[in-house]
Coordinates of C-alpha atoms and ligand atoms in Angstrom, one line a residue:
X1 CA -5.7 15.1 13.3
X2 CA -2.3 16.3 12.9
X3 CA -0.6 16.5 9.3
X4 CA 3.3 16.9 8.4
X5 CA 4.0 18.1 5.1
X6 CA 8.1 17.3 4.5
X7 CA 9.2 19.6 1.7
X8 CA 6.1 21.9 1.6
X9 CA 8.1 24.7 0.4
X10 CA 8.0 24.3 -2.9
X11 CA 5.4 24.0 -5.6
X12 CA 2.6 21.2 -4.6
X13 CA 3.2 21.7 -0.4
X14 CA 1.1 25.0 0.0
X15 CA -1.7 24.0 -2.4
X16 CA -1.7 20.7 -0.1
X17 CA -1.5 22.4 3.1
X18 CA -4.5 24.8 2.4
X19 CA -6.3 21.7 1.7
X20 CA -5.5 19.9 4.7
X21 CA -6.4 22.8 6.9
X22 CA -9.2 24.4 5.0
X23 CA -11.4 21.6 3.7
X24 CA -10.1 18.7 5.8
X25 CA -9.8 20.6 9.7
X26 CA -6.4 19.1 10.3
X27 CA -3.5 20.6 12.2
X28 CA -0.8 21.2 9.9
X29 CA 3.0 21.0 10.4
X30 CA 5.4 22.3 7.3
X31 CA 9.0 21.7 6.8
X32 CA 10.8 23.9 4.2
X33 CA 14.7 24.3 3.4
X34 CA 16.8 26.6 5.1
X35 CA 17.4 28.6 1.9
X36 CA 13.6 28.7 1.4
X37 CA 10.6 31.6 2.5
X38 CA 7.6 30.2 3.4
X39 CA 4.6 32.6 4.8
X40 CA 1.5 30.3 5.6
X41 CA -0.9 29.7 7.9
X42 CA -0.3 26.4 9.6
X43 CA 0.5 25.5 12.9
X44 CA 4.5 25.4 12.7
X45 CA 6.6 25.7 9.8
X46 CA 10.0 24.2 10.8
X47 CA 13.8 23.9 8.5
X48 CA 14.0 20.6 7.7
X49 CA 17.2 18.6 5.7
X50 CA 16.3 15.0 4.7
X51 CA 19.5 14.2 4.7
X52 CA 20.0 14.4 8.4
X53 CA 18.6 11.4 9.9
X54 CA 19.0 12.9 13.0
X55 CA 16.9 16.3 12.3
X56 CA 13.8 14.3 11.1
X57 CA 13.7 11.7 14.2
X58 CA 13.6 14.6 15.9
X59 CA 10.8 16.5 14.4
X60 CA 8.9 13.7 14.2
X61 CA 8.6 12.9 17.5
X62 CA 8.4 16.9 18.6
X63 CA 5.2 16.9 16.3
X64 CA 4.1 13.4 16.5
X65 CA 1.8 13.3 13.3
X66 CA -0.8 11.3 12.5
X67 CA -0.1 11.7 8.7
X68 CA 3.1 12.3 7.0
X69 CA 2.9 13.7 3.4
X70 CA 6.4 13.4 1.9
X71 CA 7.2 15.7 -0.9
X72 CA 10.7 16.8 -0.3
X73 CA 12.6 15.8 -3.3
X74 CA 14.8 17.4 -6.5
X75 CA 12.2 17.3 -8.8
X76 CA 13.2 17.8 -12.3
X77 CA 14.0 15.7 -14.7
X78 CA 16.1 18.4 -16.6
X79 CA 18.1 19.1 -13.3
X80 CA 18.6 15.0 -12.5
X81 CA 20.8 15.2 -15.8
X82 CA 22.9 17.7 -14.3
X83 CA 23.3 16.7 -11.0
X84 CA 22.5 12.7 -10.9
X85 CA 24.4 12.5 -7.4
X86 CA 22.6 15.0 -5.5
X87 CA 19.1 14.0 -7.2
X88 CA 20.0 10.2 -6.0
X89 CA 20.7 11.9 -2.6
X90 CA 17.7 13.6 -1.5
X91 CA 15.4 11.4 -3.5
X92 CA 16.8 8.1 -2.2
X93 CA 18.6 8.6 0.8
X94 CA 16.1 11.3 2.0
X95 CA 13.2 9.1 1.7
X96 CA 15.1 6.2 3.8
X97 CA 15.9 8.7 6.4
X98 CA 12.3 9.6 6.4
X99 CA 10.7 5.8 6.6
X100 CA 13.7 5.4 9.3
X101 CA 12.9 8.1 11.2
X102 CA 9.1 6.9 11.0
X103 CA 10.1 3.1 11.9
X104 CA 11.4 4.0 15.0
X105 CA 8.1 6.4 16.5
X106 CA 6.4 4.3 19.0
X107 CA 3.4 4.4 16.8
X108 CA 2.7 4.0 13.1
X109 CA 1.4 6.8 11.3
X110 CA 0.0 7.1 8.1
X111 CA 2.9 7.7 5.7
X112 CA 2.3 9.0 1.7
X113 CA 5.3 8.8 -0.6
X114 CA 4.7 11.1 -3.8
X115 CA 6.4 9.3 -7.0
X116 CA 6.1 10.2 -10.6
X117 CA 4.5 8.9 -13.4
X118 CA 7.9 9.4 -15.1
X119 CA 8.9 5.8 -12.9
X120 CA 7.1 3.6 -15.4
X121 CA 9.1 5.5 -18.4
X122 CA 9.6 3.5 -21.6
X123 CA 6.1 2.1 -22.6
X124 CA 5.4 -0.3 -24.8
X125 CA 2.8 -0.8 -27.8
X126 CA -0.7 -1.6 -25.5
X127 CA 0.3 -0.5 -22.1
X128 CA -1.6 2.7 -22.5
X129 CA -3.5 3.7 -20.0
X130 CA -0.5 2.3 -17.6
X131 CA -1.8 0.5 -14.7
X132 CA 0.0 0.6 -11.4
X133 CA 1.6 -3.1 -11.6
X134 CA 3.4 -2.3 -15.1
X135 CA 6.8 -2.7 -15.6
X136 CA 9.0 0.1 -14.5
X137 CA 11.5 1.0 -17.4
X138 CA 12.5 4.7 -16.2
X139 CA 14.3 7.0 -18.7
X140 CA 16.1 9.6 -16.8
X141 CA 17.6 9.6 -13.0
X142 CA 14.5 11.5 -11.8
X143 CA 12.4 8.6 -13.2
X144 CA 14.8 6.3 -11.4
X145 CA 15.3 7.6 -8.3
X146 CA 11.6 8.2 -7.8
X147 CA 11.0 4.1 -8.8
X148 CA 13.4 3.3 -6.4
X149 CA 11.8 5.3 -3.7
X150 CA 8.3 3.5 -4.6
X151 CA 10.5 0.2 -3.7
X152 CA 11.7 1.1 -0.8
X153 CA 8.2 1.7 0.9
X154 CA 6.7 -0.9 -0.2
X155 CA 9.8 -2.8 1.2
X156 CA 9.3 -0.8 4.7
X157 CA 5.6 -0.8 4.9
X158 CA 6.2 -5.2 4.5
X159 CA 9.1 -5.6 6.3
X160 CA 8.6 -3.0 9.5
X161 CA 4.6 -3.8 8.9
X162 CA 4.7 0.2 8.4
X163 CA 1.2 2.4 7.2
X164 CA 3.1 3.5 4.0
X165 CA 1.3 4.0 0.7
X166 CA 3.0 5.3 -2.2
X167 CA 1.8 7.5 -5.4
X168 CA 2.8 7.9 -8.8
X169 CA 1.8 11.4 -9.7
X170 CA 1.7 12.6 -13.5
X171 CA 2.1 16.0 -14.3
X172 CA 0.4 18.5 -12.3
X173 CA 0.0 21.9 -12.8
X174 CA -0.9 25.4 -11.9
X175 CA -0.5 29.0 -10.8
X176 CA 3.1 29.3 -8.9
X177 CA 5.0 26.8 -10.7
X178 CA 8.0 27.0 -11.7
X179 CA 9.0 27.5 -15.5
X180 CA 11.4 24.8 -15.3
X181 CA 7.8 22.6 -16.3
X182 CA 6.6 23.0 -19.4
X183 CA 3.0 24.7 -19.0
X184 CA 4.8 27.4 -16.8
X185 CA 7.5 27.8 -19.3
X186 CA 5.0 28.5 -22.0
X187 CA 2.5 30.8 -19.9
X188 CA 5.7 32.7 -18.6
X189 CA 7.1 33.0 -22.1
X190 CA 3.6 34.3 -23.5
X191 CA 2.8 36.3 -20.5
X192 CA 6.2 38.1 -20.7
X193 CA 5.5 38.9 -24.5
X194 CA 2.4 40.5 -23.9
X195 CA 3.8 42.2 -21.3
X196 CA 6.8 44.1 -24.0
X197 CA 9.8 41.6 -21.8
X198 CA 10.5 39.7 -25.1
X199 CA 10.3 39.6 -28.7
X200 CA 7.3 37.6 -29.9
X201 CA 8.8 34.2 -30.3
X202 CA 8.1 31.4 -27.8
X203 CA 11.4 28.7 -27.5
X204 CA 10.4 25.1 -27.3
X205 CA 11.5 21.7 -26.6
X206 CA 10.1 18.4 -27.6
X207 CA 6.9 19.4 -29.0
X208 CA 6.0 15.6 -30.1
X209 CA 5.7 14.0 -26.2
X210 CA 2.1 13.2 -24.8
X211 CA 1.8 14.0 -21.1
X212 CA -1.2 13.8 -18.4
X213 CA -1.6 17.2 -16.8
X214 CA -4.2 17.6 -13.7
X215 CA -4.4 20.8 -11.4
X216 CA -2.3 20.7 -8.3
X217 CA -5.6 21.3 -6.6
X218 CA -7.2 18.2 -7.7
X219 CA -3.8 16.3 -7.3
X220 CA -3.7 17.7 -3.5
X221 CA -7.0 16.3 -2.8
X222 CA -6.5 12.9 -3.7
X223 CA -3.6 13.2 -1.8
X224 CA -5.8 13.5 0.8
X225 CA -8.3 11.0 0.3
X226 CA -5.3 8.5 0.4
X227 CA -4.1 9.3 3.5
X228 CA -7.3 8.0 4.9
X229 CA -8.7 5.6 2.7
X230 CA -5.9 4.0 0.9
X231 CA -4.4 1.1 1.3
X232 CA -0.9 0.0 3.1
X233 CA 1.4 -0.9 0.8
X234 CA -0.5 -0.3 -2.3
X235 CA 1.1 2.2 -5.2
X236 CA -1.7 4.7 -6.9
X237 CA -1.5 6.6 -9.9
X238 CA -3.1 10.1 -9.5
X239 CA -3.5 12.0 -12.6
X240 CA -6.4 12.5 -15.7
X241 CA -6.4 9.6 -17.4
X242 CA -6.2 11.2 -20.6
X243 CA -2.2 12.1 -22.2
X244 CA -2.4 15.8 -24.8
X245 CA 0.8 16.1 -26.9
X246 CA 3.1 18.9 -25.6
X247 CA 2.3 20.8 -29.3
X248 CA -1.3 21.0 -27.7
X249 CA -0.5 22.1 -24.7
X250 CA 0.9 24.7 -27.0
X251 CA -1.5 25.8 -29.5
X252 CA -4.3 26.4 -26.6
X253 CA -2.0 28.5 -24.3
X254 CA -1.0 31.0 -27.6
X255 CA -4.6 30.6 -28.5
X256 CA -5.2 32.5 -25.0
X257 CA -3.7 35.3 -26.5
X258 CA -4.2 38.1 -29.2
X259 CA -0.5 38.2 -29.9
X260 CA 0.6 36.8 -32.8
X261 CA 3.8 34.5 -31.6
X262 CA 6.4 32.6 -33.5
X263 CA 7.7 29.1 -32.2
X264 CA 10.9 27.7 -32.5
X265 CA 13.0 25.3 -31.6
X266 CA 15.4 25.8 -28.7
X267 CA 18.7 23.4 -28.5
X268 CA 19.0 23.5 -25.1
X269 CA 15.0 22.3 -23.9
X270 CA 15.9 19.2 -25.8
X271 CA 16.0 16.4 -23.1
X272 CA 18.8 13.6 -23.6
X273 CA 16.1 10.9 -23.2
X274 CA 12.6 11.4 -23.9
X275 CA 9.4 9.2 -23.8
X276 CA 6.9 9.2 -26.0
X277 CA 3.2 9.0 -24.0
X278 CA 2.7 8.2 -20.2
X279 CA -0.9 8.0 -19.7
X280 CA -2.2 6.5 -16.1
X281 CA -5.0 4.2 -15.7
X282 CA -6.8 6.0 -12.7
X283 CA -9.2 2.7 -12.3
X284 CA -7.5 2.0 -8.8
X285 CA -7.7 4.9 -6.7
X286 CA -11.2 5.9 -8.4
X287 CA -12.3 2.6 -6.9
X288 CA -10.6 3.1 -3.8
X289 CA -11.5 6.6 -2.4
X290 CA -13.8 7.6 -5.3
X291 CA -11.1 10.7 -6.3
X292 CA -11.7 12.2 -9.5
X293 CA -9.6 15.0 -11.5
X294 CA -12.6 17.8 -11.3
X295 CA -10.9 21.1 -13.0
X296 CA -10.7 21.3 -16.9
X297 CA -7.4 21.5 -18.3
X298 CA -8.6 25.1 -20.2
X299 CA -9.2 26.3 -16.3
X300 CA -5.8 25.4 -15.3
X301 CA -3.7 27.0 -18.5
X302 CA -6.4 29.8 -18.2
X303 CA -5.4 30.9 -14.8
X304 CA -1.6 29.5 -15.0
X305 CA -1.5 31.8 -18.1
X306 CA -3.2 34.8 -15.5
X307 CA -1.1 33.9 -13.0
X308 CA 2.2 34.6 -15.2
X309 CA 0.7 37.3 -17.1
X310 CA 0.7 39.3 -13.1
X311 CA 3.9 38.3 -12.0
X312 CA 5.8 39.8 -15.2
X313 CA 3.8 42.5 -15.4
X314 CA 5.7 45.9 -14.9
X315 CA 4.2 48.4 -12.9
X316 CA 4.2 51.8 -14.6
Ligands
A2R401 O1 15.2 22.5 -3.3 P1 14.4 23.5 -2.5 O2 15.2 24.3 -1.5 O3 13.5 24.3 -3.3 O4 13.4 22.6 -1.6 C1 12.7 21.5 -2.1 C2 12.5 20.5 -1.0 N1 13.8 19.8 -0.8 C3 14.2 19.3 0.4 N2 13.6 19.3 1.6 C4 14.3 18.8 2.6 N3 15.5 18.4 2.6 C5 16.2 18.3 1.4 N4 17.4 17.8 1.3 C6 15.5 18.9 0.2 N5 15.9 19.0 -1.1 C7 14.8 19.6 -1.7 O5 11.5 19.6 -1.5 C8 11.2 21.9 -2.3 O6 10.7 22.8 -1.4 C9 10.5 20.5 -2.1 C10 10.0 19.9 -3.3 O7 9.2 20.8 -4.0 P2 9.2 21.0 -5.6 O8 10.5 20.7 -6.1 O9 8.5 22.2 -5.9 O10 8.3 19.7 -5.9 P3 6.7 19.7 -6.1 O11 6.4 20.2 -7.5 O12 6.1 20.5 -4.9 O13 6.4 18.2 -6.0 C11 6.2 17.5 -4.8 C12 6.5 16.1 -5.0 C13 7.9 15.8 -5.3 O14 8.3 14.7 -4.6 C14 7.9 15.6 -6.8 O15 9.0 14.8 -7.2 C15 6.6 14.9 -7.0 O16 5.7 15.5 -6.1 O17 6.1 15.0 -8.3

């Protein structure tokens, strides 16, 4: 079977393509920006802009997959602030191009849309764990854009009677993230004190927030799963089922190390909207495809943490 990862350059795409060849024998196709490196081993790796319609028809039907993983997007919330036009752009306007592209193959392949946990956004008193058909109240343009990409295939998948399943991810992490995330942040910042690049103090944001972390590895492979055993149409929330508060988070990745670290509070990690808890209810897809998060949260941080403490490491 042949798999297209769109957007595989960045943090989720090669944990996802290793998976897909590795453990699930498919052929695997990559698209990255042109800006972007990417050294993998996969069957084509291929510059890719969402935002030219005419670039994905094309690819599409040079490769002709049978599963099309999109993860293309601007994914941070902190950025969306910044830039809410081009966010809206690729996150919006990419996916449409994508589903268009899609609607007019002469076949219908099985189509995965990653969204966010951050789509269902304010939650109320009782709506912990969040099942998939809450209300969506997002609270920043990331959230927003991603809801609005969650519409739009379940509009295409009813309308064009299209194979397009949607999930709402929650945070995932791991080695080769990008600080702009909070676990990376923190493991970069302690990892870049024990190695002498900074004073033993540790900036934070919001320390108050309760988020769901699983390990990209685990998120990857329920990706996976749904691509064959999901249903069309149907959202699913992929994450642990179990929201730590950010100060958490915290404490166990300082308790990692023998430095003694101060924390304080830095202005600018402050987000302009915040939401207290998003916790999934993972009822659906365990009952689906039977995924289960497998890798402890200490794992992860552990070798997030071993991960950063290599990449800042100077070599004598
Ligand atoms: O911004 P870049 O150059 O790093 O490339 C990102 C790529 N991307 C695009 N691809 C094609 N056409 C575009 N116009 C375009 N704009 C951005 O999507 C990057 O390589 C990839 C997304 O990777 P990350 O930002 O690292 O997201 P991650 O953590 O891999 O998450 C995958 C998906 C995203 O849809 C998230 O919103 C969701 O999972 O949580």
């Amino acid at each position: 079977m042949k798999a297209l990862v769109v957007g595989g350059g960045g943090f989720v795409g090669p944990y996802l393509v290793k998976h897909l060849k590795e453990e699930q024998g498919m052929e695997v196709y990559v698209t990255k920006t042109e800006k972007e490196t990417l050294d993998m081993d996969c069957s084509g790796i291929y510059n890719l802009d969402i935002l030219e319609l005419s670039q994905v028809a094309e690819l599409l039907n040079k490769i002709r997959p049978d599963y099309v993983f999109h993860l293309a997007a601007q994914s941070s919330v902190a950025y969306s602030w910044k830039n809410p036009g081009l966010t809206i752009d690729v996150n919006i306007k990419g996916c449409v191009n994508l589903l268009d592209g899609i609607r007019q193959l002469d076949y219908k392949p099985r189509v995965l849309l990653i969204g966010s946990g951050e789509e269902y956004g304010h939650i109320k008193d009782g709506e912990c764990p969040i099942v998939e058909d809450n209300v969506l109240r997002p609270g920043n343009i990331y959230a927003a854009t991603k809801s609005c990409q969650n519409m739009l295939g379940k509009i295409y998948s009813d309308a064009y009677d299209m194979d397009v399943m949607m999930v709402r991810a929650f945070n995932h992490i791991g080695p080769n993230q990008t600080p702009v995330f909070v676990v990376a942040d923190f493991c970069k910042q302690v990892a870049d004190i024990e190695n002498g690049l900074a004073e033993p103090v540790i900036y934070v944001g919001n320390l108050s927030a309760r988020r769901d972390f699983t390990d990209v590895r685990d998120v990857v492979r329920a990706y996976a799963m749904l691509v064959k055993d999901g249903k069309r149409g149907e959202t699913y929330n992929v994450g642990r089922g179990h929201a730590v508060a950010i100060q958490e988070i915290l404490e166990r990745i300082v308790a990692l190390s023998d430095k003694d670290i101060e924390v304080r509070v830095d202005e600018s990690k402050l987000r302009p909207v915040d939401v207290p808890i998003i916790e999934p209810d993972i009822t659906k897809i365990r009952e689906t495809v039977g995924w289960e998060p497998e890798i402890e949260l200490e794992t992860t941080l552990k070798e997030t943490l071993e991960y950063w403490r290599r990449e800042t490491k100077i070599n004598p």
